[in-house]
Amino acid sequence: MSIRSFALGLLLVGTPAAVLAQNTPRQLNTLPSLPDSARQREQNKQPTQAPTPATIPAPQPGGLATLPPAETTRFRVGLKSGQELRALDVEVREPFLGKSYLLVDGQQRLELSQIRYYEDESGFYVRTNLPGSSRETTLRRDRTGRISLYSITRTQYVNNGYSPYGYGRGGYGNPYGFGGGGYRTTKTEYFSKDSGPIQDLSLRNLSIATQDNAGAQNVLIQARRYRNYTALSYVGAGALAVAGLVSSFSGTNQSISPLIYAAPVLLVVPLIFQGKQQQNIKQAINLYNVQAAR
C-alpha cells in the first residue's frame, strides 16, 4: 500500500458522519429538511383560505326560491276546559238558523259556549260577560297591557232620521245620526285592568283604574274639559236651531232665518272636541301602560 492510499484511509476514518451525509448525493424520495425558523417563515407566507360559503340553490325559471317551511299552527283556540288547540284556519260560522259556532281547520266544530278565547286572521277574541250582563259575548282585543282595550262592532239598520248613537257610543262620530235611514256601524269600547273584569270605557272608570299614575290622571282631566266643551257646543247648536225656527215662523214675513243654516255648522265644533277627548283617553292608557312596564 502506498503512502497516498494510507493517508486517504486515515482521512476517511476521522471525518464525522454528518459531514459525510451532507456530501453524499440526496435520494429522490427524500425531501429536504428545513430549520424550524425557516419552516415557520414559509408557513406565514402562505395565504389563508377563506371558508367556503354555503351555496344556496338558485331558483329555477318559473319556480319559487327556497322558502321556509309552511306554518301549520298559526292560530290558537282556548277552551274553557283549559285545553288549547293549535290550528291553521279558524272561522266563525253564523248560520241563518241556529247558533254560531267555530270551525277549526275546516272540520272540527266547536260551540261558542266551549270557547274562552280564539285567534283568526282578523285578530284575537275573548268570550266574556259585559258589565251588568250574565250573557256571554265576543270581544276583540285591540290593545294589551296592564290596561287592555276591547271592542265590539255591530252593524244595524236605522229606519228613521234620528239615532242617539249614530256612529258609536263613547265618542266616535256624530252622536246624533241625522240623515235618514240606513245601516249604521256602532263600535263600543271596553277595558280591563290586570286581566280583571270587563268595564265600560268611561272617563269615570278609567280615572279610578289609573289613580296610581299622576301623568295619566292629568291627561284625563284635559279629556273631561273636552267632554264639557262638547256638551256646551251641542246645547249652543240646539238653542241656535230653536231660535232660527222661532224667527222663521214669527211675524208676517215668514222666511227661513239664517240661524237655521248656522246650526249645522256649529255641530262641527263638538265633533272636534270629541276627537280630542278620544285622543286624550288613548294617550292616558298608553302612558299608564308604558310607565307600568318599566
PDB file of C-alpha atoms in Angstrom:
ATOM      1  CA  MET A   1       0.000   0.000   0.000  1.00  0.00           C
ATOM      2  CA  SER A   2       1.387   3.380  -0.936  1.00  0.00           C
ATOM      3  CA  ILE A   3       1.722   6.278   1.439  1.00  0.00           C
ATOM      4  CA  ARG A   4      -1.008   8.207  -0.511  1.00  0.00           C
ATOM      5  CA  SER A   5      -3.566   5.438  -0.082  1.00  0.00           C
ATOM      6  CA  PHE A   6      -2.752   5.102   3.613  1.00  0.00           C
ATOM      7  CA  ALA A   7      -3.294   8.845   4.201  1.00  0.00           C
ATOM      8  CA  LEU A   8      -6.624   8.811   2.362  1.00  0.00           C
ATOM      9  CA  GLY A   9      -7.848   5.999   4.554  1.00  0.00           C
ATOM     10  CA  LEU A  10      -6.958   7.836   7.737  1.00  0.00           C
ATOM     11  CA  LEU A  11      -8.811  10.900   6.471  1.00  0.00           C
ATOM     12  CA  LEU A  12     -11.983   8.943   5.813  1.00  0.00           C
ATOM     13  CA  VAL A  13     -11.884   7.329   9.226  1.00  0.00           C
ATOM     14  CA  GLY A  14     -11.606  10.706  11.057  1.00  0.00           C
ATOM     15  CA  THR A  15     -14.360  12.535   9.151  1.00  0.00           C
ATOM     16  CA  PRO A  16     -17.706  12.888  11.117  1.00  0.00           C
ATOM     17  CA  ALA A  17     -20.760  11.027   9.810  1.00  0.00           C
ATOM     18  CA  ALA A  18     -22.802  14.266   9.492  1.00  0.00           C
ATOM     19  CA  VAL A  19     -20.225  15.712   7.075  1.00  0.00           C
ATOM     20  CA  LEU A  20     -20.326  12.571   5.014  1.00  0.00           C
ATOM     21  CA  ALA A  21     -24.127  12.697   4.932  1.00  0.00           C
ATOM     22  CA  GLN A  22     -24.080  16.214   3.557  1.00  0.00           C
ATOM     23  CA  ASN A  23     -21.543  15.326   0.887  1.00  0.00           C
ATOM     24  CA  THR A  24     -23.417  12.212  -0.274  1.00  0.00           C
ATOM     25  CA  PRO A  25     -25.933  12.589  -3.122  1.00  0.00           C
ATOM     26  CA  ARG A  26     -29.625  13.194  -1.985  1.00  0.00           C
ATOM     27  CA  GLN A  27     -32.016  10.333  -2.702  1.00  0.00           C
ATOM     28  CA  LEU A  28     -35.044  11.061  -4.995  1.00  0.00           C
ATOM     29  CA  ASN A  29     -37.603  10.006  -2.414  1.00  0.00           C
ATOM     30  CA  THR A  30     -36.139  12.139   0.395  1.00  0.00           C
ATOM     31  CA  LEU A  31     -37.444  15.713   0.953  1.00  0.00           C
ATOM     32  CA  PRO A  32     -35.032  18.420   2.006  1.00  0.00           C
ATOM     33  CA  SER A  33     -35.323  19.317   5.684  1.00  0.00           C
ATOM     34  CA  LEU A  34     -35.558  22.976   6.767  1.00  0.00           C
ATOM     35  CA  PRO A  35     -34.828  24.512  10.139  1.00  0.00           C
ATOM     36  CA  ASP A  36     -37.843  25.327  12.346  1.00  0.00           C
ATOM     37  CA  SER A  37     -37.402  29.083  11.863  1.00  0.00           C
ATOM     38  CA  ALA A  38     -37.321  28.765   8.080  1.00  0.00           C
ATOM     39  CA  ARG A  39     -40.357  26.453   8.134  1.00  0.00           C
ATOM     40  CA  GLN A  40     -42.314  28.999  10.197  1.00  0.00           C
ATOM     41  CA  ARG A  41     -41.498  31.786   7.711  1.00  0.00           C
ATOM     42  CA  GLU A  42     -42.703  29.660   4.840  1.00  0.00           C
ATOM     43  CA  GLN A  43     -45.999  28.948   6.588  1.00  0.00           C
ATOM     44  CA  ASN A  44     -46.568  32.652   7.273  1.00  0.00           C
ATOM     45  CA  LYS A  45     -46.086  33.441   3.590  1.00  0.00           C
ATOM     46  CA  GLN A  46     -48.896  31.087   2.555  1.00  0.00           C
ATOM     47  CA  PRO A  47     -52.277  32.895   2.268  1.00  0.00           C
ATOM     48  CA  THR A  48     -55.043  31.620   4.499  1.00  0.00           C
ATOM     49  CA  GLN A  49     -58.023  30.194   2.677  1.00  0.00           C
ATOM     50  CA  ALA A  50     -61.359  31.853   3.395  1.00  0.00           C
ATOM     51  CA  PRO A  51     -64.139  29.492   4.423  1.00  0.00           C
ATOM     52  CA  THR A  52     -66.243  28.439   1.514  1.00  0.00           C
ATOM     53  CA  PRO A  53     -69.740  29.963   1.869  1.00  0.00           C
ATOM     54  CA  ALA A  54     -72.684  27.658   1.791  1.00  0.00           C
ATOM     55  CA  THR A  55     -74.169  27.534  -1.650  1.00  0.00           C
ATOM     56  CA  ILE A  56     -77.834  28.460  -1.958  1.00  0.00           C
ATOM     57  CA  PRO A  57     -79.589  26.821  -4.855  1.00  0.00           C
ATOM     58  CA  ALA A  58     -80.744  29.373  -7.359  1.00  0.00           C
ATOM     59  CA  PRO A  59     -84.455  29.493  -8.095  1.00  0.00           C
ATOM     60  CA  GLN A  60     -85.494  27.642 -11.178  1.00  0.00           C
ATOM     61  CA  PRO A  61     -87.063  29.636 -14.007  1.00  0.00           C
ATOM     62  CA  GLY A  62     -90.759  29.968 -13.365  1.00  0.00           C
ATOM     63  CA  GLY A  63     -90.439  28.488  -9.842  1.00  0.00           C
ATOM     64  CA  LEU A  64     -90.106  29.759  -6.289  1.00  0.00           C
ATOM     65  CA  ALA A  65     -86.974  30.497  -4.336  1.00  0.00           C
ATOM     66  CA  THR A  66     -86.070  28.447  -1.309  1.00  0.00           C
ATOM     67  CA  LEU A  67     -88.738  29.258   1.298  1.00  0.00           C
ATOM     68  CA  PRO A  68     -89.036  28.416   4.989  1.00  0.00           C
ATOM     69  CA  PRO A  69     -91.406  25.599   5.868  1.00  0.00           C
ATOM     70  CA  ALA A  70     -95.072  26.493   5.835  1.00  0.00           C
ATOM     71  CA  GLU A  71     -96.820  27.216   9.107  1.00  0.00           C
ATOM     72  CA  THR A  72     -99.187  24.551  10.295  1.00  0.00           C
ATOM     73  CA  THR A  73    -100.390  26.117  13.577  1.00  0.00           C
ATOM     74  CA  ARG A  74    -100.899  29.843  13.092  1.00  0.00           C
ATOM     75  CA  PHE A  75    -103.829  30.330  15.457  1.00  0.00           C
ATOM     76  CA  ARG A  76    -104.805  29.335  18.987  1.00  0.00           C
ATOM     77  CA  VAL A  77    -108.167  28.300  20.360  1.00  0.00           C
ATOM     78  CA  GLY A  78    -108.519  28.189  24.138  1.00  0.00           C
ATOM     79  CA  LEU A  79    -111.287  26.079  25.633  1.00  0.00           C
ATOM     80  CA  LYS A  80    -112.940  26.583  28.993  1.00  0.00           C
ATOM     81  CA  SER A  81    -111.710  23.135  29.969  1.00  0.00           C
ATOM     82  CA  GLY A  82    -108.141  24.503  29.947  1.00  0.00           C
ATOM     83  CA  GLN A  83    -107.141  22.824  26.693  1.00  0.00           C
ATOM     84  CA  GLU A  84    -105.535  24.894  23.942  1.00  0.00           C
ATOM     85  CA  LEU A  85    -105.802  23.890  20.294  1.00  0.00           C
ATOM     86  CA  ARG A  86    -103.439  24.895  17.510  1.00  0.00           C
ATOM     87  CA  ALA A  87    -104.917  25.404  14.079  1.00  0.00           C
ATOM     88  CA  LEU A  88    -104.041  26.658  10.639  1.00  0.00           C
ATOM     89  CA  ASP A  89    -107.516  28.010   9.931  1.00  0.00           C
ATOM     90  CA  VAL A  90    -110.175  29.294  12.326  1.00  0.00           C
ATOM     91  CA  GLU A  91    -113.511  30.528  11.051  1.00  0.00           C
ATOM     92  CA  VAL A  92    -116.634  31.815  12.783  1.00  0.00           C
ATOM     93  CA  ARG A  93    -119.778  30.434  11.179  1.00  0.00           C
ATOM     94  CA  GLU A  94    -123.060  32.288  11.668  1.00  0.00           C
ATOM     95  CA  PRO A  95    -125.853  30.239  10.097  1.00  0.00           C
ATOM     96  CA  PHE A  96    -129.143  31.882   9.257  1.00  0.00           C
ATOM     97  CA  LEU A  97    -130.918  29.415  11.509  1.00  0.00           C
ATOM     98  CA  GLY A  98    -129.147  28.115  14.561  1.00  0.00           C
ATOM     99  CA  LYS A  99    -126.334  29.172  16.850  1.00  0.00           C
ATOM    100  CA  SER A 100    -122.980  30.493  15.758  1.00  0.00           C
ATOM    101  CA  TYR A 101    -120.007  28.164  16.091  1.00  0.00           C
ATOM    102  CA  LEU A 102    -116.275  27.948  15.453  1.00  0.00           C
ATOM    103  CA  LEU A 103    -114.926  25.802  12.625  1.00  0.00           C
ATOM    104  CA  VAL A 104    -111.322  24.726  13.170  1.00  0.00           C
ATOM    105  CA  ASP A 105    -109.284  23.611  10.147  1.00  0.00           C
ATOM    106  CA  GLY A 106    -112.490  23.124   8.194  1.00  0.00           C
ATOM    107  CA  GLN A 107    -113.554  20.006  10.064  1.00  0.00           C
ATOM    108  CA  GLN A 108    -113.747  20.430  13.852  1.00  0.00           C
ATOM    109  CA  ARG A 109    -116.848  22.223  15.056  1.00  0.00           C
ATOM    110  CA  LEU A 110    -116.803  23.957  18.448  1.00  0.00           C
ATOM    111  CA  GLU A 111    -119.745  25.681  20.087  1.00  0.00           C
ATOM    112  CA  LEU A 112    -119.046  29.213  21.277  1.00  0.00           C
ATOM    113  CA  SER A 113    -120.124  28.199  24.762  1.00  0.00           C
ATOM    114  CA  GLN A 114    -116.993  25.995  24.875  1.00  0.00           C
ATOM    115  CA  ILE A 115    -114.626  28.811  23.861  1.00  0.00           C
ATOM    116  CA  ARG A 116    -112.645  31.039  26.218  1.00  0.00           C
ATOM    117  CA  TYR A 117    -110.573  32.772  23.504  1.00  0.00           C
ATOM    118  CA  TYR A 118    -109.569  32.273  19.889  1.00  0.00           C
ATOM    119  CA  GLU A 119    -107.498  33.812  17.106  1.00  0.00           C
ATOM    120  CA  ASP A 120    -108.230  34.179  13.430  1.00  0.00           C
ATOM    121  CA  GLU A 121    -106.970  36.301  10.564  1.00  0.00           C
ATOM    122  CA  SER A 122    -108.722  39.405  11.884  1.00  0.00           C
ATOM    123  CA  GLY A 123    -107.346  39.364  15.426  1.00  0.00           C
ATOM    124  CA  PHE A 124    -107.639  37.953  18.930  1.00  0.00           C
ATOM    125  CA  TYR A 125    -111.056  37.474  20.554  1.00  0.00           C
ATOM    126  CA  VAL A 126    -112.289  36.591  24.030  1.00  0.00           C
ATOM    127  CA  ARG A 127    -115.602  35.267  25.259  1.00  0.00           C
ATOM    128  CA  THR A 128    -116.735  37.106  28.374  1.00  0.00           C
ATOM    129  CA  ASN A 129    -119.643  38.841  30.076  1.00  0.00           C
ATOM    130  CA  LEU A 130    -120.343  42.505  29.521  1.00  0.00           C
ATOM    131  CA  PRO A 131    -120.767  44.772  32.552  1.00  0.00           C
ATOM    132  CA  GLY A 132    -124.147  44.182  34.184  1.00  0.00           C
ATOM    133  CA  SER A 133    -124.959  41.222  31.921  1.00  0.00           C
ATOM    134  CA  SER A 134    -124.938  37.480  32.540  1.00  0.00           C
ATOM    135  CA  ARG A 135    -124.835  36.642  28.843  1.00  0.00           C
ATOM    136  CA  GLU A 136    -121.521  35.974  27.152  1.00  0.00           C
ATOM    137  CA  THR A 137    -120.428  37.876  24.067  1.00  0.00           C
ATOM    138  CA  THR A 138    -117.366  38.016  21.840  1.00  0.00           C
ATOM    139  CA  LEU A 139    -114.987  40.953  22.223  1.00  0.00           C
ATOM    140  CA  ARG A 140    -111.996  41.771  20.055  1.00  0.00           C
ATOM    141  CA  ARG A 141    -108.798  42.605  21.905  1.00  0.00           C
ATOM    142  CA  ASP A 142    -107.381  45.789  20.396  1.00  0.00           C
ATOM    143  CA  ARG A 143    -104.503  46.518  22.772  1.00  0.00           C
ATOM    144  CA  THR A 144    -102.637  44.686  25.521  1.00  0.00           C
ATOM    145  CA  GLY A 145    -101.011  45.936  28.715  1.00  0.00           C
ATOM    146  CA  ARG A 146    -101.943  46.471  32.330  1.00  0.00           C
ATOM    147  CA  ILE A 147    -104.931  48.194  30.784  1.00  0.00           C
ATOM    148  CA  SER A 148    -106.115  46.168  27.796  1.00  0.00           C
ATOM    149  CA  LEU A 149    -108.663  47.522  25.336  1.00  0.00           C
ATOM    150  CA  TYR A 150    -111.538  45.511  23.880  1.00  0.00           C
ATOM    151  CA  SER A 151    -114.301  46.384  21.471  1.00  0.00           C
ATOM    152  CA  ILE A 152    -117.403  45.030  19.829  1.00  0.00           C
ATOM    153  CA  THR A 153    -118.644  46.265  16.453  1.00  0.00           C
ATOM    154  CA  ARG A 154    -122.237  45.902  15.370  1.00  0.00           C
ATOM    155  CA  THR A 155    -123.990  46.859  12.172  1.00  0.00           C
ATOM    156  CA  GLN A 156    -127.644  47.728  12.482  1.00  0.00           C
ATOM    157  CA  TYR A 157    -130.303  49.290  10.314  1.00  0.00           C
ATOM    158  CA  VAL A 158    -131.780  52.593  11.477  1.00  0.00           C
ATOM    159  CA  ASN A 159    -135.114  53.290   9.750  1.00  0.00           C
ATOM    160  CA  ASN A 160    -135.624  56.846  10.926  1.00  0.00           C
ATOM    161  CA  GLY A 161    -133.827  60.123  10.576  1.00  0.00           C
ATOM    162  CA  TYR A 162    -132.647  60.321  14.172  1.00  0.00           C
ATOM    163  CA  SER A 163    -130.441  57.964  16.102  1.00  0.00           C
ATOM    164  CA  PRO A 164    -128.985  58.847  19.515  1.00  0.00           C
ATOM    165  CA  TYR A 165    -125.940  56.699  18.738  1.00  0.00           C
ATOM    166  CA  GLY A 166    -125.456  57.123  15.017  1.00  0.00           C
ATOM    167  CA  TYR A 167    -121.787  56.148  14.756  1.00  0.00           C
ATOM    168  CA  GLY A 168    -120.923  54.590  18.052  1.00  0.00           C
ATOM    169  CA  ARG A 169    -121.314  55.185  21.743  1.00  0.00           C
ATOM    170  CA  GLY A 170    -118.452  56.756  23.612  1.00  0.00           C
ATOM    171  CA  GLY A 171    -117.484  59.475  21.176  1.00  0.00           C
ATOM    172  CA  TYR A 172    -116.949  58.207  17.631  1.00  0.00           C
ATOM    173  CA  GLY A 173    -118.546  60.450  15.068  1.00  0.00           C
ATOM    174  CA  ASN A 174    -121.740  62.400  15.371  1.00  0.00           C
ATOM    175  CA  PRO A 175    -123.836  61.144  18.306  1.00  0.00           C
ATOM    176  CA  TYR A 176    -126.948  62.469  16.577  1.00  0.00           C
ATOM    177  CA  GLY A 177    -127.396  60.490  13.400  1.00  0.00           C
ATOM    178  CA  PHE A 178    -129.270  62.884  11.152  1.00  0.00           C
ATOM    179  CA  GLY A 179    -129.722  61.971   7.532  1.00  0.00           C
ATOM    180  CA  GLY A 180    -132.424  59.304   7.203  1.00  0.00           C
ATOM    181  CA  GLY A 181    -132.383  55.542   7.490  1.00  0.00           C
ATOM    182  CA  GLY A 182    -129.605  53.169   6.569  1.00  0.00           C
ATOM    183  CA  TYR A 183    -127.050  50.801   8.005  1.00  0.00           C
ATOM    184  CA  ARG A 184    -125.003  52.225  10.854  1.00  0.00           C
ATOM    185  CA  THR A 185    -121.862  50.744  12.346  1.00  0.00           C
ATOM    186  CA  THR A 186    -121.603  51.008  16.114  1.00  0.00           C
ATOM    187  CA  LYS A 187    -118.303  50.380  17.874  1.00  0.00           C
ATOM    188  CA  THR A 188    -118.408  50.098  21.661  1.00  0.00           C
ATOM    189  CA  GLU A 189    -115.160  50.008  23.613  1.00  0.00           C
ATOM    190  CA  TYR A 190    -114.333  48.383  26.929  1.00  0.00           C
ATOM    191  CA  PHE A 191    -111.215  47.897  29.011  1.00  0.00           C
ATOM    192  CA  SER A 192    -109.797  45.519  31.578  1.00  0.00           C
ATOM    193  CA  LYS A 193    -107.113  46.238  34.170  1.00  0.00           C
ATOM    194  CA  ASP A 194    -104.674  43.457  35.078  1.00  0.00           C
ATOM    195  CA  SER A 195    -106.854  40.854  33.312  1.00  0.00           C
ATOM    196  CA  GLY A 196    -109.754  41.696  35.598  1.00  0.00           C
ATOM    197  CA  PRO A 197    -113.431  42.035  34.679  1.00  0.00           C
ATOM    198  CA  ILE A 198    -114.528  43.971  31.610  1.00  0.00           C
ATOM    199  CA  GLN A 199    -115.531  47.598  32.273  1.00  0.00           C
ATOM    200  CA  ASP A 200    -117.115  50.330  30.180  1.00  0.00           C
ATOM    201  CA  LEU A 201    -114.523  52.704  28.730  1.00  0.00           C
ATOM    202  CA  SER A 202    -115.778  55.794  30.509  1.00  0.00           C
ATOM    203  CA  LEU A 203    -113.805  58.667  31.991  1.00  0.00           C
ATOM    204  CA  ARG A 204    -115.016  57.776  35.477  1.00  0.00           C
ATOM    205  CA  ASN A 205    -113.971  54.102  35.284  1.00  0.00           C
ATOM    206  CA  LEU A 206    -110.658  54.961  33.666  1.00  0.00           C
ATOM    207  CA  SER A 207    -109.896  57.606  36.286  1.00  0.00           C
ATOM    208  CA  ILE A 208    -110.410  55.065  39.051  1.00  0.00           C
ATOM    209  CA  ALA A 209    -108.226  52.489  37.284  1.00  0.00           C
ATOM    210  CA  THR A 210    -105.334  54.942  36.806  1.00  0.00           C
ATOM    211  CA  GLN A 211    -105.301  56.505  40.273  1.00  0.00           C
ATOM    212  CA  ASP A 212    -101.727  55.328  40.837  1.00  0.00           C
ATOM    213  CA  ASN A 213    -100.384  57.274  37.832  1.00  0.00           C
ATOM    214  CA  ALA A 214    -100.256  61.076  38.076  1.00  0.00           C
ATOM    215  CA  GLY A 215     -99.418  61.577  34.401  1.00  0.00           C
ATOM    216  CA  ALA A 216    -102.441  59.615  33.213  1.00  0.00           C
ATOM    217  CA  GLN A 217    -104.651  61.499  35.678  1.00  0.00           C
ATOM    218  CA  ASN A 218    -103.561  64.862  34.255  1.00  0.00           C
ATOM    219  CA  VAL A 219    -104.351  63.744  30.705  1.00  0.00           C
ATOM    220  CA  LEU A 220    -107.795  62.541  31.776  1.00  0.00           C
ATOM    221  CA  ILE A 221    -108.502  65.920  33.380  1.00  0.00           C
ATOM    222  CA  GLN A 222    -107.992  67.502  29.970  1.00  0.00           C
ATOM    223  CA  ALA A 223    -110.315  64.870  28.456  1.00  0.00           C
ATOM    224  CA  ARG A 224    -113.053  65.909  30.900  1.00  0.00           C
ATOM    225  CA  ARG A 225    -112.695  69.507  29.755  1.00  0.00           C
ATOM    226  CA  TYR A 226    -113.223  68.478  26.148  1.00  0.00           C
ATOM    227  CA  ARG A 227    -116.271  66.485  27.222  1.00  0.00           C
ATOM    228  CA  ASN A 228    -117.730  69.598  28.854  1.00  0.00           C
ATOM    229  CA  TYR A 229    -116.936  71.664  25.756  1.00  0.00           C
ATOM    230  CA  THR A 230    -118.729  69.054  23.647  1.00  0.00           C
ATOM    231  CA  ALA A 231    -121.873  69.229  25.784  1.00  0.00           C
ATOM    232  CA  LEU A 232    -121.898  73.038  25.690  1.00  0.00           C
ATOM    233  CA  SER A 233    -121.465  73.020  21.918  1.00  0.00           C
ATOM    234  CA  TYR A 234    -124.483  70.756  21.448  1.00  0.00           C
ATOM    235  CA  VAL A 235    -126.552  72.937  23.741  1.00  0.00           C
ATOM    236  CA  GLY A 236    -125.496  76.021  21.780  1.00  0.00           C
ATOM    237  CA  ALA A 237    -126.300  74.387  18.436  1.00  0.00           C
ATOM    238  CA  GLY A 238    -129.730  73.303  19.710  1.00  0.00           C
ATOM    239  CA  ALA A 239    -130.505  76.772  21.048  1.00  0.00           C
ATOM    240  CA  LEU A 240    -129.432  78.301  17.758  1.00  0.00           C
ATOM    241  CA  ALA A 241    -131.709  75.959  15.811  1.00  0.00           C
ATOM    242  CA  VAL A 242    -134.698  76.742  18.062  1.00  0.00           C
ATOM    243  CA  ALA A 243    -134.070  80.457  17.725  1.00  0.00           C
ATOM    244  CA  GLY A 244    -133.944  80.106  13.957  1.00  0.00           C
ATOM    245  CA  LEU A 245    -137.255  78.240  13.871  1.00  0.00           C
ATOM    246  CA  VAL A 246    -138.952  80.848  16.078  1.00  0.00           C
ATOM    247  CA  SER A 247    -137.585  83.656  13.945  1.00  0.00           C
ATOM    248  CA  SER A 248    -138.669  81.977  10.701  1.00  0.00           C
ATOM    249  CA  PHE A 249    -142.322  81.439  11.675  1.00  0.00           C
ATOM    250  CA  SER A 250    -142.923  84.599  13.650  1.00  0.00           C
ATOM    251  CA  GLY A 251    -144.236  87.830  12.196  1.00  0.00           C
ATOM    252  CA  THR A 252    -145.918  88.463   8.907  1.00  0.00           C
ATOM    253  CA  ASN A 253    -142.891  87.911   6.724  1.00  0.00           C
ATOM    254  CA  GLN A 254    -142.343  84.168   7.054  1.00  0.00           C
ATOM    255  CA  SER A 255    -138.923  83.258   5.692  1.00  0.00           C
ATOM    256  CA  ILE A 256    -136.182  80.878   6.704  1.00  0.00           C
ATOM    257  CA  SER A 257    -133.904  82.500   9.223  1.00  0.00           C
ATOM    258  CA  PRO A 258    -130.123  82.380   8.622  1.00  0.00           C
ATOM    259  CA  LEU A 259    -129.841  80.861  12.106  1.00  0.00           C
ATOM    260  CA  ILE A 260    -131.252  77.607  10.708  1.00  0.00           C
ATOM    261  CA  TYR A 261    -128.235  77.312   8.399  1.00  0.00           C
ATOM    262  CA  ALA A 262    -125.801  78.256  11.159  1.00  0.00           C
ATOM    263  CA  ALA A 263    -126.900  75.449  13.496  1.00  0.00           C
ATOM    264  CA  PRO A 264    -125.500  72.538  11.386  1.00  0.00           C
ATOM    265  CA  VAL A 265    -122.232  74.414  11.011  1.00  0.00           C
ATOM    266  CA  LEU A 266    -122.000  74.740  14.794  1.00  0.00           C
ATOM    267  CA  LEU A 267    -122.427  70.962  15.113  1.00  0.00           C
ATOM    268  CA  VAL A 268    -118.933  70.530  13.652  1.00  0.00           C
ATOM    269  CA  VAL A 269    -117.392  72.045  16.790  1.00  0.00           C
ATOM    270  CA  PRO A 270    -118.417  69.217  19.163  1.00  0.00           C
ATOM    271  CA  LEU A 271    -117.052  66.685  16.699  1.00  0.00           C
ATOM    272  CA  ILE A 272    -113.644  68.320  17.023  1.00  0.00           C
ATOM    273  CA  PHE A 273    -113.875  68.275  20.815  1.00  0.00           C
ATOM    274  CA  GLN A 274    -114.943  64.629  20.783  1.00  0.00           C
ATOM    275  CA  GLY A 275    -111.928  63.709  18.680  1.00  0.00           C
ATOM    276  CA  LYS A 276    -109.597  65.465  21.103  1.00  0.00           C
ATOM    277  CA  GLN A 277    -111.304  63.747  24.036  1.00  0.00           C
ATOM    278  CA  GLN A 278    -110.692  60.325  22.479  1.00  0.00           C
ATOM    279  CA  GLN A 279    -107.073  61.217  21.831  1.00  0.00           C
ATOM    280  CA  ASN A 280    -106.619  62.122  25.490  1.00  0.00           C
ATOM    281  CA  ILE A 281    -108.166  58.840  26.592  1.00  0.00           C
ATOM    282  CA  LYS A 282    -105.854  56.790  24.361  1.00  0.00           C
ATOM    283  CA  GLN A 283    -102.882  58.892  25.472  1.00  0.00           C
ATOM    284  CA  ALA A 284    -103.678  58.254  29.134  1.00  0.00           C
ATOM    285  CA  ILE A 285    -103.891  54.497  28.533  1.00  0.00           C
ATOM    286  CA  ASN A 286    -100.604  54.444  26.616  1.00  0.00           C
ATOM    287  CA  LEU A 287     -98.889  56.498  29.311  1.00  0.00           C
ATOM    288  CA  TYR A 288    -100.132  54.184  32.032  1.00  0.00           C
ATOM    289  CA  ASN A 289     -99.057  51.022  30.213  1.00  0.00           C
ATOM    290  CA  VAL A 290     -95.618  52.344  29.283  1.00  0.00           C
ATOM    291  CA  GLN A 291     -94.799  53.506  32.818  1.00  0.00           C
ATOM    292  CA  ALA A 292     -96.163  50.294  34.308  1.00  0.00           C
ATOM    293  CA  ALA A 293     -93.870  48.223  32.057  1.00  0.00           C
ATOM    294  CA  ARG A 294     -90.702  49.955  33.286  1.00  0.00           C
TER     295      ARG A 294
END
